């Protein structure tokens, strides 16, 4: 029998946490509930969750700081939960490394669907057309000073391994697999997120910005903005 996937629920509202746990348990997940940020950071190494549901408004260390601390050592998928629905809060959460953001109150069935979708994206490679790029071999693409490997979720840039959250890596791989092809933000949301993302297309902008901070490009290729349309992985002739 396959080992159950583990979900760490971090929420100081025990009733909400219990309800979330009930729905996830029915879907054969193993859950653990903690009520504050410090406890979440303490139990994380021993519980080793496959995904974290992280409330933002926590006593002591808030969810933003917990996310920041976790991202310094781990790429575990994180779905933020918050009563704050402003675009600023969503963008900040994504910039800190969250994989998704849900606004309270939310439908429990949708939450379960989001959990499954994030886990699928984290564990399975993005499927690309077999002839999408000549530089593609199996599940990796290679350019001068850049190798993006979707099989083991690794990136080698300028000879050094760099850590990228799963969706940043998938976005880079998707663009690099179709060099010089322009994709709209909506197309990228559809291909990478795989469902109708509740938010806006600034999600893509945030991830592109973070990729550019880590991968500068060179005289052979670059992550390029096509103004008024979207983005492309430009290979320079």
mmCIF file of C-alpha atoms in Angstrom:
data_model
loop_
_atom_site.group_PDB
_atom_site.id
_atom_site.type_symbol
_atom_site.label_atom_id
_atom_site.label_comp_id
_atom_site.label_asym_id
_atom_site.label_seq_id
_atom_site.Cartn_x
_atom_site.Cartn_y
_atom_site.Cartn_z
ATOM 1 C CA UNK A 1 0.000 0.000 0.000
ATOM 2 C CA UNK A 2 1.326 3.427 -0.934
ATOM 3 C CA UNK A 3 2.324 5.705 1.903
ATOM 4 C CA UNK A 4 -0.207 8.427 2.658
ATOM 5 C CA UNK A 5 0.768 11.952 1.728
ATOM 6 C CA UNK A 6 1.156 14.208 4.757
ATOM 7 C CA UNK A 7 -0.465 17.631 5.089
ATOM 8 C CA UNK A 8 0.589 20.054 7.828
ATOM 9 C CA UNK A 9 -2.285 22.398 8.747
ATOM 10 C CA UNK A 10 -1.138 25.612 10.427
ATOM 11 C CA UNK A 11 -4.108 27.599 11.760
ATOM 12 C CA UNK A 12 -4.921 29.087 15.169
ATOM 13 C CA UNK A 13 -8.664 28.583 14.576
ATOM 14 C CA UNK A 14 -8.948 24.991 15.733
ATOM 15 C CA UNK A 15 -12.491 24.549 14.402
ATOM 16 C CA UNK A 16 -11.449 25.494 10.885
ATOM 17 C CA UNK A 17 -8.331 23.346 11.135
ATOM 18 C CA UNK A 18 -10.391 20.353 12.299
ATOM 19 C CA UNK A 19 -12.828 20.785 9.414
ATOM 20 C CA UNK A 20 -9.966 20.958 6.899
ATOM 21 C CA UNK A 21 -8.405 17.884 8.473
ATOM 22 C CA UNK A 22 -11.697 15.989 8.256
ATOM 23 C CA UNK A 23 -12.062 16.618 4.536
ATOM 24 C CA UNK A 24 -8.428 15.754 3.813
ATOM 25 C CA UNK A 25 -8.574 12.590 5.918
ATOM 26 C CA UNK A 26 -11.589 11.442 3.888
ATOM 27 C CA UNK A 27 -9.357 11.806 0.813
ATOM 28 C CA UNK A 28 -6.762 9.514 2.420
ATOM 29 C CA UNK A 29 -4.280 12.206 3.455
ATOM 30 C CA UNK A 30 -2.491 12.093 6.794
ATOM 31 C CA UNK A 31 -2.839 15.417 8.609
ATOM 32 C CA UNK A 32 -1.272 17.218 11.534
ATOM 33 C CA UNK A 33 -2.647 20.423 13.078
ATOM 34 C CA UNK A 34 -0.535 23.100 14.751
ATOM 35 C CA UNK A 35 -1.770 26.415 16.086
ATOM 36 C CA UNK A 36 1.101 28.858 15.647
ATOM 37 C CA UNK A 37 4.144 29.608 13.527
ATOM 38 C CA UNK A 38 6.778 28.580 16.044
ATOM 39 C CA UNK A 39 5.228 25.137 16.462
ATOM 40 C CA UNK A 40 4.959 24.780 12.679
ATOM 41 C CA UNK A 41 8.693 25.400 12.278
ATOM 42 C CA UNK A 42 9.438 23.026 15.140
ATOM 43 C CA UNK A 43 7.384 20.060 13.874
ATOM 44 C CA UNK A 44 8.197 20.514 10.181
ATOM 45 C CA UNK A 45 11.493 18.521 10.187
ATOM 46 C CA UNK A 46 10.000 15.559 12.043
ATOM 47 C CA UNK A 47 6.612 15.426 10.285
ATOM 48 C CA UNK A 48 8.115 16.045 6.819
ATOM 49 C CA UNK A 49 4.846 17.084 5.157
ATOM 50 C CA UNK A 50 4.252 16.792 1.428
ATOM 51 C CA UNK A 51 2.321 20.075 1.568
ATOM 52 C CA UNK A 52 1.565 22.838 4.088
ATOM 53 C CA UNK A 53 -1.715 24.728 4.502
ATOM 54 C CA UNK A 54 -0.562 27.948 6.139
ATOM 55 C CA UNK A 55 -2.829 30.567 7.692
ATOM 56 C CA UNK A 56 -1.374 34.079 7.550
ATOM 57 C CA UNK A 57 -2.792 35.565 10.749
ATOM 58 C CA UNK A 58 -1.011 33.503 13.377
ATOM 59 C CA UNK A 59 -0.037 34.437 16.932
ATOM 60 C CA UNK A 60 3.649 35.224 17.343
ATOM 61 C CA UNK A 61 5.357 34.441 14.035
ATOM 62 C CA UNK A 62 2.890 35.157 11.234
ATOM 63 C CA UNK A 63 2.398 33.062 8.113
ATOM 64 C CA UNK A 64 4.563 35.306 5.938
ATOM 65 C CA UNK A 65 7.546 34.797 8.225
ATOM 66 C CA UNK A 66 6.903 31.057 8.479
ATOM 67 C CA UNK A 67 6.885 30.864 4.676
ATOM 68 C CA UNK A 68 10.111 32.877 4.495
ATOM 69 C CA UNK A 69 11.813 30.606 7.044
ATOM 70 C CA UNK A 70 10.678 27.418 5.302
ATOM 71 C CA UNK A 71 11.770 28.644 1.883
ATOM 72 C CA UNK A 72 15.304 29.180 3.177
ATOM 73 C CA UNK A 73 15.715 25.419 3.570
ATOM 74 C CA UNK A 74 12.870 23.658 1.725
ATOM 75 C CA UNK A 75 10.792 23.738 -1.461
ATOM 76 C CA UNK A 76 7.796 21.984 0.120
ATOM 77 C CA UNK A 77 4.542 23.186 -1.532
ATOM 78 C CA UNK A 78 2.694 25.841 0.502
ATOM 79 C CA UNK A 79 -0.909 26.992 0.123
ATOM 80 C CA UNK A 80 -1.595 30.174 2.071
ATOM 81 C CA UNK A 81 -4.980 30.650 3.715
ATOM 82 C CA UNK A 82 -6.148 34.145 4.581
ATOM 83 C CA UNK A 83 -9.153 36.378 5.150
ATOM 84 C CA UNK A 84 -7.161 39.076 3.345
ATOM 85 C CA UNK A 85 -8.277 39.289 -0.261
ATOM 86 C CA UNK A 86 -6.300 42.300 -1.442
ATOM 87 C CA UNK A 87 -4.023 41.842 -4.454
ATOM 88 C CA UNK A 88 -1.053 43.130 -2.406
ATOM 89 C CA UNK A 89 -1.426 40.295 0.109
ATOM 90 C CA UNK A 90 -1.678 37.664 -2.641
ATOM 91 C CA UNK A 91 1.342 38.999 -4.486
ATOM 92 C CA UNK A 92 3.389 39.207 -1.280
ATOM 93 C CA UNK A 93 2.550 35.604 -0.460
ATOM 94 C CA UNK A 94 3.578 34.449 -3.927
ATOM 95 C CA UNK A 95 6.769 36.495 -3.824
ATOM 96 C CA UNK A 96 7.728 34.794 -0.579
ATOM 97 C CA UNK A 97 7.378 31.415 -2.282
ATOM 98 C CA UNK A 98 3.799 30.254 -1.727
ATOM 99 C CA UNK A 99 2.410 27.949 -4.418
ATOM 100 C CA UNK A 100 -1.203 29.044 -4.059
ATOM 101 C CA UNK A 101 -3.384 31.436 -2.077
ATOM 102 C CA UNK A 102 -6.956 30.865 -0.908
ATOM 103 C CA UNK A 103 -9.272 33.434 0.651
ATOM 104 C CA UNK A 104 -11.405 32.564 3.676
ATOM 105 C CA UNK A 105 -14.160 31.514 3.762
ATOM 106 C CA UNK A 106 -13.559 28.884 1.103
ATOM 107 C CA UNK A 107 -15.364 25.809 -0.099
ATOM 108 C CA UNK A 108 -13.851 22.671 1.399
ATOM 109 C CA UNK A 109 -14.172 20.714 -1.844
ATOM 110 C CA UNK A 110 -12.273 23.440 -3.670
ATOM 111 C CA UNK A 111 -9.550 23.346 -1.029
ATOM 112 C CA UNK A 112 -9.135 19.590 -1.503
ATOM 113 C CA UNK A 113 -8.998 20.122 -5.285
ATOM 114 C CA UNK A 114 -6.325 22.803 -4.853
ATOM 115 C CA UNK A 115 -4.267 20.526 -2.616
ATOM 116 C CA UNK A 116 -4.392 17.727 -5.175
ATOM 117 C CA UNK A 117 -3.564 20.101 -8.031
ATOM 118 C CA UNK A 118 -0.521 21.546 -6.251
ATOM 119 C CA UNK A 119 0.733 18.081 -5.348
ATOM 120 C CA UNK A 120 0.334 16.940 -8.973
ATOM 121 C CA UNK A 121 2.311 19.921 -10.236
ATOM 122 C CA UNK A 122 5.037 19.288 -7.691
ATOM 123 C CA UNK A 123 5.374 15.579 -8.384
ATOM 124 C CA UNK A 124 4.741 15.271 -12.117
ATOM 125 C CA UNK A 125 6.640 16.853 -14.998
ATOM 126 C CA UNK A 126 4.898 19.287 -17.326
ATOM 127 C CA UNK A 127 4.035 17.393 -20.488
ATOM 128 C CA UNK A 128 5.387 19.085 -23.614
ATOM 129 C CA UNK A 129 5.055 18.320 -27.333
ATOM 130 C CA UNK A 130 7.790 15.902 -28.389
ATOM 131 C CA UNK A 131 9.082 18.228 -31.093
ATOM 132 C CA UNK A 132 8.778 21.490 -29.190
ATOM 133 C CA UNK A 133 12.501 22.280 -29.148
ATOM 134 C CA UNK A 134 15.637 20.801 -30.635
ATOM 135 C CA UNK A 135 17.580 21.377 -27.432
ATOM 136 C CA UNK A 136 15.159 19.220 -25.428
ATOM 137 C CA UNK A 137 16.154 15.702 -24.445
ATOM 138 C CA UNK A 138 13.648 13.741 -22.396
ATOM 139 C CA UNK A 139 12.626 15.984 -19.526
ATOM 140 C CA UNK A 140 15.383 18.584 -19.669
ATOM 141 C CA UNK A 141 16.346 21.499 -21.857
ATOM 142 C CA UNK A 142 19.863 22.762 -22.324
ATOM 143 C CA UNK A 143 21.212 26.111 -23.483
ATOM 144 C CA UNK A 144 24.599 27.790 -22.996
ATOM 145 C CA UNK A 145 25.094 28.185 -19.214
ATOM 146 C CA UNK A 146 21.626 26.775 -18.456
ATOM 147 C CA UNK A 147 20.226 23.281 -17.906
ATOM 148 C CA UNK A 148 16.654 22.864 -16.640
ATOM 149 C CA UNK A 149 15.888 19.278 -15.628
ATOM 150 C CA UNK A 150 12.263 18.465 -14.896
ATOM 151 C CA UNK A 151 12.982 14.841 -14.013
ATOM 152 C CA UNK A 152 14.731 15.743 -10.763
ATOM 153 C CA UNK A 153 13.599 19.406 -10.558
ATOM 154 C CA UNK A 154 17.091 20.826 -10.812
ATOM 155 C CA UNK A 155 18.569 23.875 -12.524
ATOM 156 C CA UNK A 156 22.231 24.395 -13.378
ATOM 157 C CA UNK A 157 23.044 28.018 -14.167
ATOM 158 C CA UNK A 158 26.580 29.212 -14.945
ATOM 159 C CA UNK A 159 27.889 25.902 -13.671
ATOM 160 C CA UNK A 160 26.160 26.148 -10.292
ATOM 161 C CA UNK A 161 23.041 24.437 -8.982
ATOM 162 C CA UNK A 162 20.313 26.904 -7.970
ATOM 163 C CA UNK A 163 17.160 26.223 -5.995
ATOM 164 C CA UNK A 164 13.818 27.148 -7.553
ATOM 165 C CA UNK A 165 10.312 26.519 -6.177
ATOM 166 C CA UNK A 166 8.439 23.968 -8.301
ATOM 167 C CA UNK A 167 6.276 26.409 -10.255
ATOM 168 C CA UNK A 168 9.180 28.747 -11.015
ATOM 169 C CA UNK A 169 11.086 25.798 -12.426
ATOM 170 C CA UNK A 170 8.061 24.568 -14.402
ATOM 171 C CA UNK A 171 7.481 28.040 -15.823
ATOM 172 C CA UNK A 172 11.124 28.335 -16.894
ATOM 173 C CA UNK A 173 11.058 24.843 -18.406
ATOM 174 C CA UNK A 174 7.838 25.529 -20.285
ATOM 175 C CA UNK A 175 9.136 28.748 -21.827
ATOM 176 C CA UNK A 176 12.574 27.314 -22.589
ATOM 177 C CA UNK A 177 10.968 24.290 -24.263
ATOM 178 C CA UNK A 178 9.395 26.579 -26.863
ATOM 179 C CA UNK A 179 12.103 29.132 -27.671
ATOM 180 C CA UNK A 180 11.009 32.419 -29.242
ATOM 181 C CA UNK A 181 7.329 31.492 -28.893
ATOM 182 C CA UNK A 182 5.258 34.191 -27.206
ATOM 183 C CA UNK A 183 2.798 33.109 -24.510
ATOM 184 C CA UNK A 184 0.132 35.306 -22.971
ATOM 185 C CA UNK A 185 -0.173 35.431 -19.201
ATOM 186 C CA UNK A 186 -3.478 33.562 -19.475
ATOM 187 C CA UNK A 187 -1.830 30.784 -21.490
ATOM 188 C CA UNK A 188 0.949 30.459 -18.936
ATOM 189 C CA UNK A 189 -1.552 30.299 -16.079
ATOM 190 C CA UNK A 190 -3.434 27.563 -17.908
ATOM 191 C CA UNK A 191 -0.329 25.522 -18.771
ATOM 192 C CA UNK A 192 1.532 25.825 -15.472
ATOM 193 C CA UNK A 193 -1.221 26.087 -12.893
ATOM 194 C CA UNK A 194 -3.525 23.718 -14.704
ATOM 195 C CA UNK A 195 -6.806 25.174 -13.467
ATOM 196 C CA UNK A 196 -8.565 28.499 -13.300
ATOM 197 C CA UNK A 197 -6.433 30.389 -10.823
ATOM 198 C CA UNK A 198 -8.431 32.545 -8.440
ATOM 199 C CA UNK A 199 -6.380 35.699 -8.468
ATOM 200 C CA UNK A 200 -5.115 37.543 -11.508
ATOM 201 C CA UNK A 201 -2.413 37.368 -14.143
ATOM 202 C CA UNK A 202 0.020 39.224 -11.880
ATOM 203 C CA UNK A 203 0.787 35.745 -10.553
ATOM 204 C CA UNK A 204 2.784 35.152 -13.741
ATOM 205 C CA UNK A 205 4.517 38.539 -13.452
ATOM 206 C CA UNK A 206 5.616 37.718 -9.901
ATOM 207 C CA UNK A 207 7.153 34.398 -10.948
ATOM 208 C CA UNK A 208 8.904 35.913 -13.969
ATOM 209 C CA UNK A 209 10.330 38.655 -11.751
ATOM 210 C CA UNK A 210 11.693 36.090 -9.307
ATOM 211 C CA UNK A 211 13.181 34.004 -12.118
ATOM 212 C CA UNK A 212 14.976 37.057 -13.514
ATOM 213 C CA UNK A 213 16.433 37.812 -10.101
ATOM 214 C CA UNK A 214 18.018 34.351 -10.050
ATOM 215 C CA UNK A 215 18.710 33.780 -13.756
ATOM 216 C CA UNK A 216 20.013 36.832 -15.602
ATOM 217 C CA UNK A 217 20.292 35.353 -19.086
ATOM 218 C CA UNK A 218 23.250 36.004 -21.389
ATOM 219 C CA UNK A 219 24.066 37.034 -24.959
ATOM 220 C CA UNK A 220 22.522 33.794 -26.276
ATOM 221 C CA UNK A 221 19.137 33.750 -24.536
ATOM 222 C CA UNK A 222 16.917 35.716 -22.155
ATOM 223 C CA UNK A 223 13.480 35.780 -20.522
ATOM 224 C CA UNK A 224 11.876 38.555 -22.526
ATOM 225 C CA UNK A 225 8.733 40.615 -22.008
ATOM 226 C CA UNK A 226 6.591 41.107 -25.085
ATOM 227 C CA UNK A 227 4.779 44.274 -24.115
ATOM 228 C CA UNK A 228 1.010 44.061 -24.170
ATOM 229 C CA UNK A 229 1.076 40.298 -24.750
ATOM 230 C CA UNK A 230 3.182 38.225 -22.365
ATOM 231 C CA UNK A 231 6.562 36.519 -22.242
ATOM 232 C CA UNK A 232 8.938 34.370 -24.250
ATOM 233 C CA UNK A 233 12.250 32.574 -23.845
ATOM 234 C CA UNK A 234 14.219 34.449 -26.495
ATOM 235 C CA UNK A 235 17.070 32.635 -28.200
ATOM 236 C CA UNK A 236 19.276 35.150 -29.932
ATOM 237 C CA UNK A 237 20.616 34.285 -33.361
#
